[in-house]
Amino acid sequence: MAIDTSAPTLAATAPPKLSGRAKLILLVLCAAQFMVALDFSVLNVALPVLGKDLGMSQSALQWAVTAFALPSGGFLLLFGRTADLYGRRKLFLSGLAVFGAASLLATFAWDPASFLAGRALQGLGAAAIVPTGMSLLTTTFPEGPQRDRALGISGTLLSLGFTIGMVLGGVLTDTLGWRSTMGLLAVAALLVLLLAPGLLAESRHPERPRLDVPGAVTVTGGLLAVIYALSTAAERGFGGVDVLVTLIAGVALLVAFVVVESRSPAPLVSLPMLRRRTVAWGNLAGLVTFSMMSTVVFVLTLYLQEVLGLSAFRTGLVFGVQGVLSAFAGAYAPKLIGRIGARRTLVVSLLGQGVFVAGLLGIGTGSGALLATVAVSLASVCHLGAIISYGLTVTSGVPDEEQGLATGLVTTTQQVGITIGIPLLGVLATTQGSLFDGVRTVLAVDAAVVVGAAVLVGLGLRKRNISPSGD
């Protein structure tokens, strides 16, 4: 039966009912996603203090972020597919154990090498937690209002985790020291690990086909190389030999991956799935909304502190308002999706994000904190609507045995989007005549990209009779 993810139905508007056990499962899965999102930002404001404590140079501090980003983005597709074949619950619990142990290692790190090893292992654990957690969510909650609500809560906590991490990191660093930021993550992982085994049921592909090793090697190597190149370029620019070589190698490996998958009898990524309109256009929307919003947060942080002279605490309050409004958006987004459908919500959300980012062009050198607070908060509301609706668009109609693959694509898009936005656009903020001019240039380009993507996604997902294959 054809599934139209855009057309609202009577069932879609009915309030979803969740049992007590279902609520606990949702709590555990969302807590794991929140914990990983927190890890993306909780350490950022602690980096200067951390560097002095461990004897890390200013240039080496980027590896505190890159060491996490490399494995967390590079292994997502591999772990998502491995979970489909050998057990999502098993890999989810293993990821939690690795993440918790790695957080302890980072907490008690005695030198830069031990700390970076902890961060890399955190990223590896996150790469297992994120796709398996989302696929457990989409296989536990049936497509329709229950899944809409579950993904809405998950998306809200994802956004809140990143925002709260920025504020909480500063508070913890000032009161308990930078090690407490890593210790918090270790405690969170332990709590989830204690609750999860008794709640989560195992699920896997019924036939357990052979893992596509050549596909796994090429896509993982390609993603690792591209993420390394872009993360390094964010600090040093694209002129470095290592950046150019790894970027070219990464692109070549990803091209090889496509060739391998077209010939593999049991591909890691089904090319027909990538040709589904909902998968292709949904992931494009996700890539744009994540990359462009992370860039806005980056350049606004520079603007508020370097141009307006706001303290780190007051800057954190700006993004705190953003987080509060995003929480309300997460509660409302499933209702909007129930009324107008996931695809229309996705397009409207992208348009809104672009328009409110364009509104930031009204900031000035003497004032602009209030405008920045209002505009970035409203843009974030739309951003969260895009996050939830793009996840629903991509996973709707996908068989349960391929949910790990579909959610792996969703989370890979998310991670790559967060990674590429700042190096591709953020560098413009520091290469113009002044920082203020650079920030305005970035915001203008950012808004144009988001609005352009909204138009393209709207055309690509325009209403047709969608077959189960998504064509």
XYZ file of C-alpha atoms in Angstrom:
471
model
C 0.000 0.000 0.000
C 1.324 3.426 -0.928
C 2.321 5.683 1.932
C 1.867 9.407 1.569
C 3.928 11.017 4.298
C 2.675 14.433 3.291
C -1.072 13.993 3.496
C -2.583 14.360 6.969
C -5.056 11.729 8.116
C -7.555 11.450 10.923
C -5.293 8.926 12.664
C -2.382 11.307 12.453
C -4.289 13.932 14.412
C -5.347 11.560 17.212
C -3.295 11.949 20.384
C -0.855 9.031 20.646
C -1.179 6.769 23.656
C 1.979 5.323 25.159
C 2.059 2.584 27.781
C 4.173 2.961 30.906
C 6.782 0.588 29.498
C 6.844 2.439 26.177
C 7.459 5.692 28.047
C 10.409 4.127 29.890
C 11.869 2.823 26.621
C 11.492 6.271 25.094
C 13.150 7.807 28.176
C 16.171 5.496 27.902
C 16.642 5.972 24.156
C 16.206 9.747 24.345
C 18.553 9.967 27.340
C 21.250 8.238 25.292
C 20.757 10.639 22.373
C 20.765 13.619 24.765
C 24.011 12.390 26.325
C 25.737 12.198 22.935
C 24.403 15.634 21.930
C 25.703 17.022 25.227
C 29.140 15.631 24.418
C 29.270 17.671 21.208
C 29.293 20.985 23.089
C 29.893 20.544 26.823
C 33.676 20.653 26.417
C 33.865 23.677 24.103
C 34.093 26.430 26.718
C 36.450 24.293 28.847
C 39.110 23.947 26.133
C 41.357 26.851 27.248
C 41.449 25.583 30.846
C 41.888 21.988 29.690
C 44.787 22.963 27.455
C 46.675 24.649 30.289
C 46.048 21.736 32.647
C 47.238 19.021 30.238
C 49.916 21.082 28.503
C 48.193 21.159 25.097
C 49.102 23.948 22.698
C 46.443 26.215 21.208
C 46.760 24.504 17.828
C 46.448 21.057 19.425
C 43.146 21.904 21.134
C 41.223 21.360 17.889
C 41.954 17.651 18.321
C 39.763 17.605 21.421
C 36.885 18.107 18.978
C 38.318 16.339 15.923
C 39.263 13.175 17.864
C 35.571 12.791 18.726
C 34.207 13.839 15.328
C 36.304 11.413 13.273
C 35.004 8.090 14.637
C 31.545 9.398 15.540
C 30.928 10.379 11.917
C 33.086 7.837 10.126
C 31.597 4.674 11.645
C 27.896 5.619 11.707
C 26.882 3.826 8.505
C 28.941 0.743 9.330
C 27.521 0.427 12.830
C 23.986 1.175 11.649
C 24.144 -1.694 9.160
C 25.984 -4.007 11.559
C 23.160 -3.464 14.050
C 20.587 -4.428 11.390
C 22.402 -7.714 10.795
C 23.644 -8.772 14.231
C 21.418 -7.044 16.763
C 20.554 -3.429 17.544
C 20.175 -3.907 21.284
C 23.525 -5.671 21.522
C 25.402 -2.930 19.683
C 23.525 -0.175 21.551
C 24.595 -1.605 24.918
C 28.159 -2.136 23.678
C 28.288 1.480 22.517
C 27.083 2.677 25.929
C 29.775 0.622 27.673
C 32.523 1.990 25.399
C 31.233 5.558 25.756
C 31.101 5.318 29.555
C 34.577 3.804 29.869
C 35.990 6.376 27.449
C 34.411 9.211 29.448
C 36.134 7.893 32.571
C 39.452 7.779 30.721
C 38.978 11.392 29.593
C 37.974 12.406 33.123
C 41.189 11.064 34.655
C 43.466 11.813 31.682
C 47.056 12.475 32.747
C 48.440 13.823 29.459
C 47.211 14.897 25.992
C 47.547 11.374 24.531
C 45.340 9.748 27.171
C 42.745 12.504 26.886
C 42.571 12.299 23.081
C 42.352 8.502 23.284
C 39.335 8.928 25.567
C 37.746 11.393 23.167
C 38.291 9.052 20.191
C 36.737 6.131 22.075
C 33.817 8.391 23.061
C 33.293 9.064 19.368
C 33.409 5.340 18.599
C 30.810 4.654 21.284
C 28.642 7.493 19.983
C 28.825 6.034 16.459
C 27.256 2.853 17.858
C 24.722 4.563 20.139
C 23.211 7.084 17.715
C 22.069 4.893 14.762
C 21.122 1.917 16.953
C 19.227 4.149 19.377
C 17.258 5.740 16.560
C 16.561 2.420 14.822
C 15.408 0.915 18.137
C 13.090 3.903 18.458
C 11.663 3.578 14.942
C 11.176 -0.207 15.271
C 9.651 0.090 18.759
C 7.146 2.821 17.874
C 4.981 2.119 14.800
C 4.849 4.561 11.919
C 2.199 7.185 12.601
C 1.417 9.413 15.593
C 3.420 7.330 18.096
C 6.602 7.508 16.022
C 5.935 11.192 15.282
C 5.736 11.904 19.008
C 8.800 9.776 19.821
C 10.925 11.439 17.138
C 9.647 14.843 18.232
C 10.846 14.249 21.791
C 14.142 12.806 20.537
C 14.730 15.767 18.212
C 13.958 18.233 20.994
C 16.452 16.604 23.345
C 19.039 16.492 20.568
C 18.745 20.255 20.121
C 18.575 20.896 23.862
C 21.603 18.692 24.496
C 23.773 20.810 22.239
C 22.474 24.091 23.705
C 22.506 23.002 27.347
C 26.009 21.649 26.854
C 27.292 25.120 25.985
C 25.821 26.610 29.170
C 26.475 23.640 31.456
C 30.076 23.328 30.291
C 30.839 26.835 31.485
C 29.130 26.345 34.852
C 30.861 23.013 35.535
C 34.265 24.290 34.443
C 34.018 27.367 36.684
C 32.786 25.428 39.736
C 34.204 21.891 39.556
C 36.834 22.057 36.823
C 36.912 20.798 33.236
C 37.166 17.137 34.305
C 33.610 17.317 35.648
C 32.282 17.764 32.101
C 33.640 14.324 31.179
C 32.669 12.837 34.533
C 29.062 13.889 33.962
C 28.993 11.904 30.717
C 30.416 8.817 32.448
C 27.643 8.945 35.075
C 24.970 9.438 32.402
C 26.242 6.456 30.391
C 26.231 4.260 33.507
C 22.630 5.190 34.380
C 21.376 4.438 30.857
C 23.369 1.199 30.774
C 21.749 0.045 34.017
C 18.206 0.729 32.766
C 18.431 -0.332 29.119
C 18.929 -4.142 29.307
C 15.646 -4.754 31.115
C 13.616 -2.568 28.752
C 14.956 -3.056 25.240
C 14.139 -6.102 23.116
C 16.611 -7.426 20.559
C 15.880 -6.861 16.879
C 17.846 -7.660 13.734
C 17.476 -8.532 10.057
C 15.596 -11.877 9.885
C 17.981 -13.424 7.319
C 21.349 -12.085 8.617
C 23.030 -11.638 5.200
C 26.812 -11.310 4.954
C 28.331 -7.937 5.838
C 29.626 -5.997 2.833
C 33.282 -5.641 3.881
C 34.543 -3.733 0.764
C 31.659 -1.284 1.142
C 32.376 -0.887 4.862
C 36.066 -0.193 4.223
C 35.512 2.374 1.455
C 32.663 4.334 3.087
C 34.280 4.376 6.535
C 37.653 5.374 5.106
C 36.039 8.002 2.890
C 34.023 9.552 5.707
C 37.012 9.541 8.057
C 39.177 11.275 5.445
C 36.555 13.907 4.542
C 35.707 14.674 8.177
C 39.406 14.954 9.060
C 40.048 17.301 6.131
C 37.087 19.556 6.890
C 37.696 19.602 10.652
C 41.351 20.531 10.103
C 40.423 23.143 7.496
C 38.219 24.828 10.100
C 41.400 25.687 12.010
C 44.081 26.041 9.320
C 42.224 26.650 6.056
C 42.238 24.524 2.908
C 45.809 25.330 1.863
C 47.540 22.598 3.874
C 48.904 19.589 1.985
C 47.413 17.149 4.502
C 43.990 18.778 4.120
C 44.025 18.610 0.317
C 45.415 15.059 0.169
C 42.935 13.635 2.670
C 40.024 15.506 1.074
C 40.865 14.116 -2.379
C 41.420 10.634 -0.924
C 38.113 10.815 0.924
C 36.162 11.818 -2.171
C 37.894 9.052 -4.184
C 36.985 6.447 -1.561
C 33.354 7.593 -1.511
C 33.210 7.319 -5.317
C 34.728 3.835 -5.017
C 32.065 3.041 -2.419
C 29.300 3.840 -4.890
C 30.941 1.571 -7.497
C 31.349 -1.242 -4.947
C 27.740 -0.973 -3.807
C 26.444 -1.125 -7.392
C 28.125 -4.529 -7.803
C 27.724 -6.063 -4.351
C 25.135 -8.855 -3.894
C 24.581 -7.704 -0.285
C 25.478 -3.988 -0.252
C 26.112 -2.034 2.924
C 23.925 0.735 1.484
C 21.214 -0.219 -0.948
C 21.500 2.109 -3.948
C 17.762 1.735 -4.618
C 17.214 3.133 -1.122
C 19.426 6.124 -1.947
C 17.295 6.648 -5.056
C 14.119 6.888 -3.006
C 12.967 10.492 -3.344
C 12.142 10.713 0.351
C 15.597 9.428 1.329
C 17.556 11.549 -1.148
C 15.717 14.839 -0.675
C 15.159 14.292 3.047
C 18.872 13.786 3.665
C 19.736 16.825 1.548
C 17.420 18.870 3.759
C 19.042 17.417 6.871
C 22.541 18.181 5.587
C 21.591 21.797 4.898
C 19.698 22.473 8.135
C 22.481 21.039 10.325
C 25.429 22.559 8.476
C 23.891 26.015 8.169
C 22.564 26.199 11.748
C 25.879 25.098 13.265
C 27.542 27.854 11.227
C 25.093 30.469 12.538
C 25.826 29.458 16.146
C 29.572 29.637 15.464
C 29.601 33.109 13.884
C 27.101 34.539 16.373
C 29.340 33.396 19.215
C 32.189 35.361 17.597
C 29.937 38.368 17.026
C 28.514 38.505 20.551
C 31.877 38.165 22.285
C 34.354 39.771 19.890
C 32.215 42.564 18.377
C 29.723 43.385 21.142
C 32.047 42.379 23.986
C 29.565 40.144 25.810
C 30.917 37.763 28.436
C 30.842 33.997 27.920
C 28.038 33.775 30.495
C 25.830 36.345 28.718
C 26.551 34.690 25.396
C 25.432 31.399 26.943
C 22.167 33.055 28.000
C 21.459 34.004 24.388
C 21.696 30.375 23.375
C 19.804 29.374 26.503
C 16.769 31.287 25.204
C 17.260 29.454 21.918
C 17.137 26.124 23.772
C 13.959 26.959 25.687
C 12.080 27.940 22.523
C 13.375 24.819 20.780
C 11.838 22.711 23.551
C 8.427 24.223 22.800
C 8.992 23.629 19.108
C 9.749 19.969 19.754
C 6.406 19.573 21.502
C 4.493 21.335 18.729
C 6.233 19.915 15.642
C 4.509 16.487 15.723
C 1.131 18.244 15.847
C 2.041 20.324 12.799
C 3.237 17.190 11.016
C -0.090 15.537 11.846
C -1.928 18.442 10.227
C 0.092 19.130 7.072
C 2.403 16.134 6.739
C 6.122 15.605 7.249
C 7.180 16.769 3.785
C 5.321 20.075 3.911
C 6.558 20.673 7.463
C 10.120 20.071 6.265
C 9.845 22.651 3.478
C 8.096 25.242 5.669
C 10.684 24.748 8.413
C 13.600 25.234 6.020
C 12.027 28.394 4.624
C 11.488 29.743 8.144
C 15.064 28.978 9.140
C 16.388 30.829 6.098
C 14.143 33.847 6.615
C 15.055 34.290 10.297
C 18.764 33.855 9.563
C 18.368 36.616 6.977
C 16.825 38.728 9.744
C 20.181 38.573 11.547
C 21.616 40.841 8.852
C 20.104 43.727 10.856
C 22.714 43.389 13.622
C 25.155 46.261 14.167
C 28.545 46.938 15.718
C 27.140 48.880 18.682
C 23.995 46.884 19.387
C 22.275 43.763 18.184
C 22.188 41.346 21.112
C 18.385 41.505 21.372
C 17.890 41.028 17.629
C 20.400 38.182 17.661
C 18.572 36.492 20.559
C 15.140 36.737 18.921
C 16.213 35.854 15.377
C 18.483 32.919 16.247
C 15.833 31.532 18.623
C 13.117 31.652 15.941
C 15.530 30.195 13.384
C 16.242 27.375 15.845
C 12.517 26.693 16.254
C 12.289 26.181 12.506
C 15.551 24.207 12.545
C 14.092 21.771 15.063
C 10.973 21.371 12.923
C 13.255 20.504 10.024
C 15.199 17.967 12.138
C 12.068 16.078 13.178
C 10.344 16.182 9.794
C 13.448 15.173 7.820
C 13.937 12.144 10.094
C 10.319 11.125 9.525
C 10.574 11.757 5.786
C 13.653 9.557 5.414
C 12.459 6.646 7.586
C 8.782 6.530 6.566
C 7.909 3.430 4.574
C 11.306 1.773 5.166
C 11.005 -1.915 6.242
C 11.997 -2.682 9.835
C 14.942 -4.808 8.691
C 16.438 -1.717 6.982
C 15.664 0.840 9.698
C 19.247 0.702 10.985
C 20.476 1.619 7.507
C 17.925 4.412 7.114
C 18.631 5.881 10.536
C 22.363 5.438 9.904
C 21.943 7.658 6.842
C 19.988 10.186 8.920
C 22.604 10.354 11.648
C 25.511 10.354 9.182
C 23.908 13.319 7.437
C 23.551 15.007 10.825
C 27.194 14.457 11.791
C 28.602 15.423 8.387
C 26.365 18.500 8.367
C 27.620 19.640 11.772
C 31.189 19.024 10.584
C 31.204 20.751 7.195
C 29.274 23.942 7.901
C 31.920 25.778 9.910
C 34.944 25.019 7.682
C 33.015 25.776 4.479
C 31.422 29.055 5.611
C 32.870 29.948 9.001
C 36.257 30.709 7.470
C 34.629 33.660 5.677
C 34.059 35.310 9.049
C 37.779 35.738 9.640
C 38.963 36.508 6.107
C 36.938 39.655 5.369
C 37.957 43.270 6.050
C 36.655 43.014 9.619
C 35.082 40.331 11.782
C 31.734 42.117 11.655
C 31.794 42.212 7.833
C 32.775 38.555 7.793
C 29.899 37.579 10.080
C 27.389 39.416 7.870
C 28.794 37.727 4.761
C 28.432 34.304 6.352
C 24.865 35.035 7.473
C 23.864 36.226 3.987
C 25.299 33.136 2.291
C 23.819 30.892 4.971
C 20.312 32.300 4.523
C 20.520 32.005 0.721
C 21.628 28.371 0.925
C 18.791 27.386 3.283
C 16.087 29.149 1.263
C 17.465 27.679 -1.973
C 17.474 24.201 -0.429
C 13.870 24.666 0.733
C 12.814 25.402 -2.843
C 14.708 22.407 -4.231
C 13.409 20.023 -1.557
C 9.871 21.294 -2.101
C 10.138 20.561 -5.811
C 11.809 17.193 -5.239
C 9.159 16.067 -2.752
C 6.181 17.592 -4.531
C 3.063 15.514 -4.093
C 2.847 12.382 -6.212
C 1.580 8.889 -5.665
C 4.521 7.547 -3.691
C 5.109 3.824 -4.033
C 6.540 1.743 -1.185
C 9.966 2.142 -2.792
C 9.695 5.893 -2.447
C 9.714 6.576 -6.190
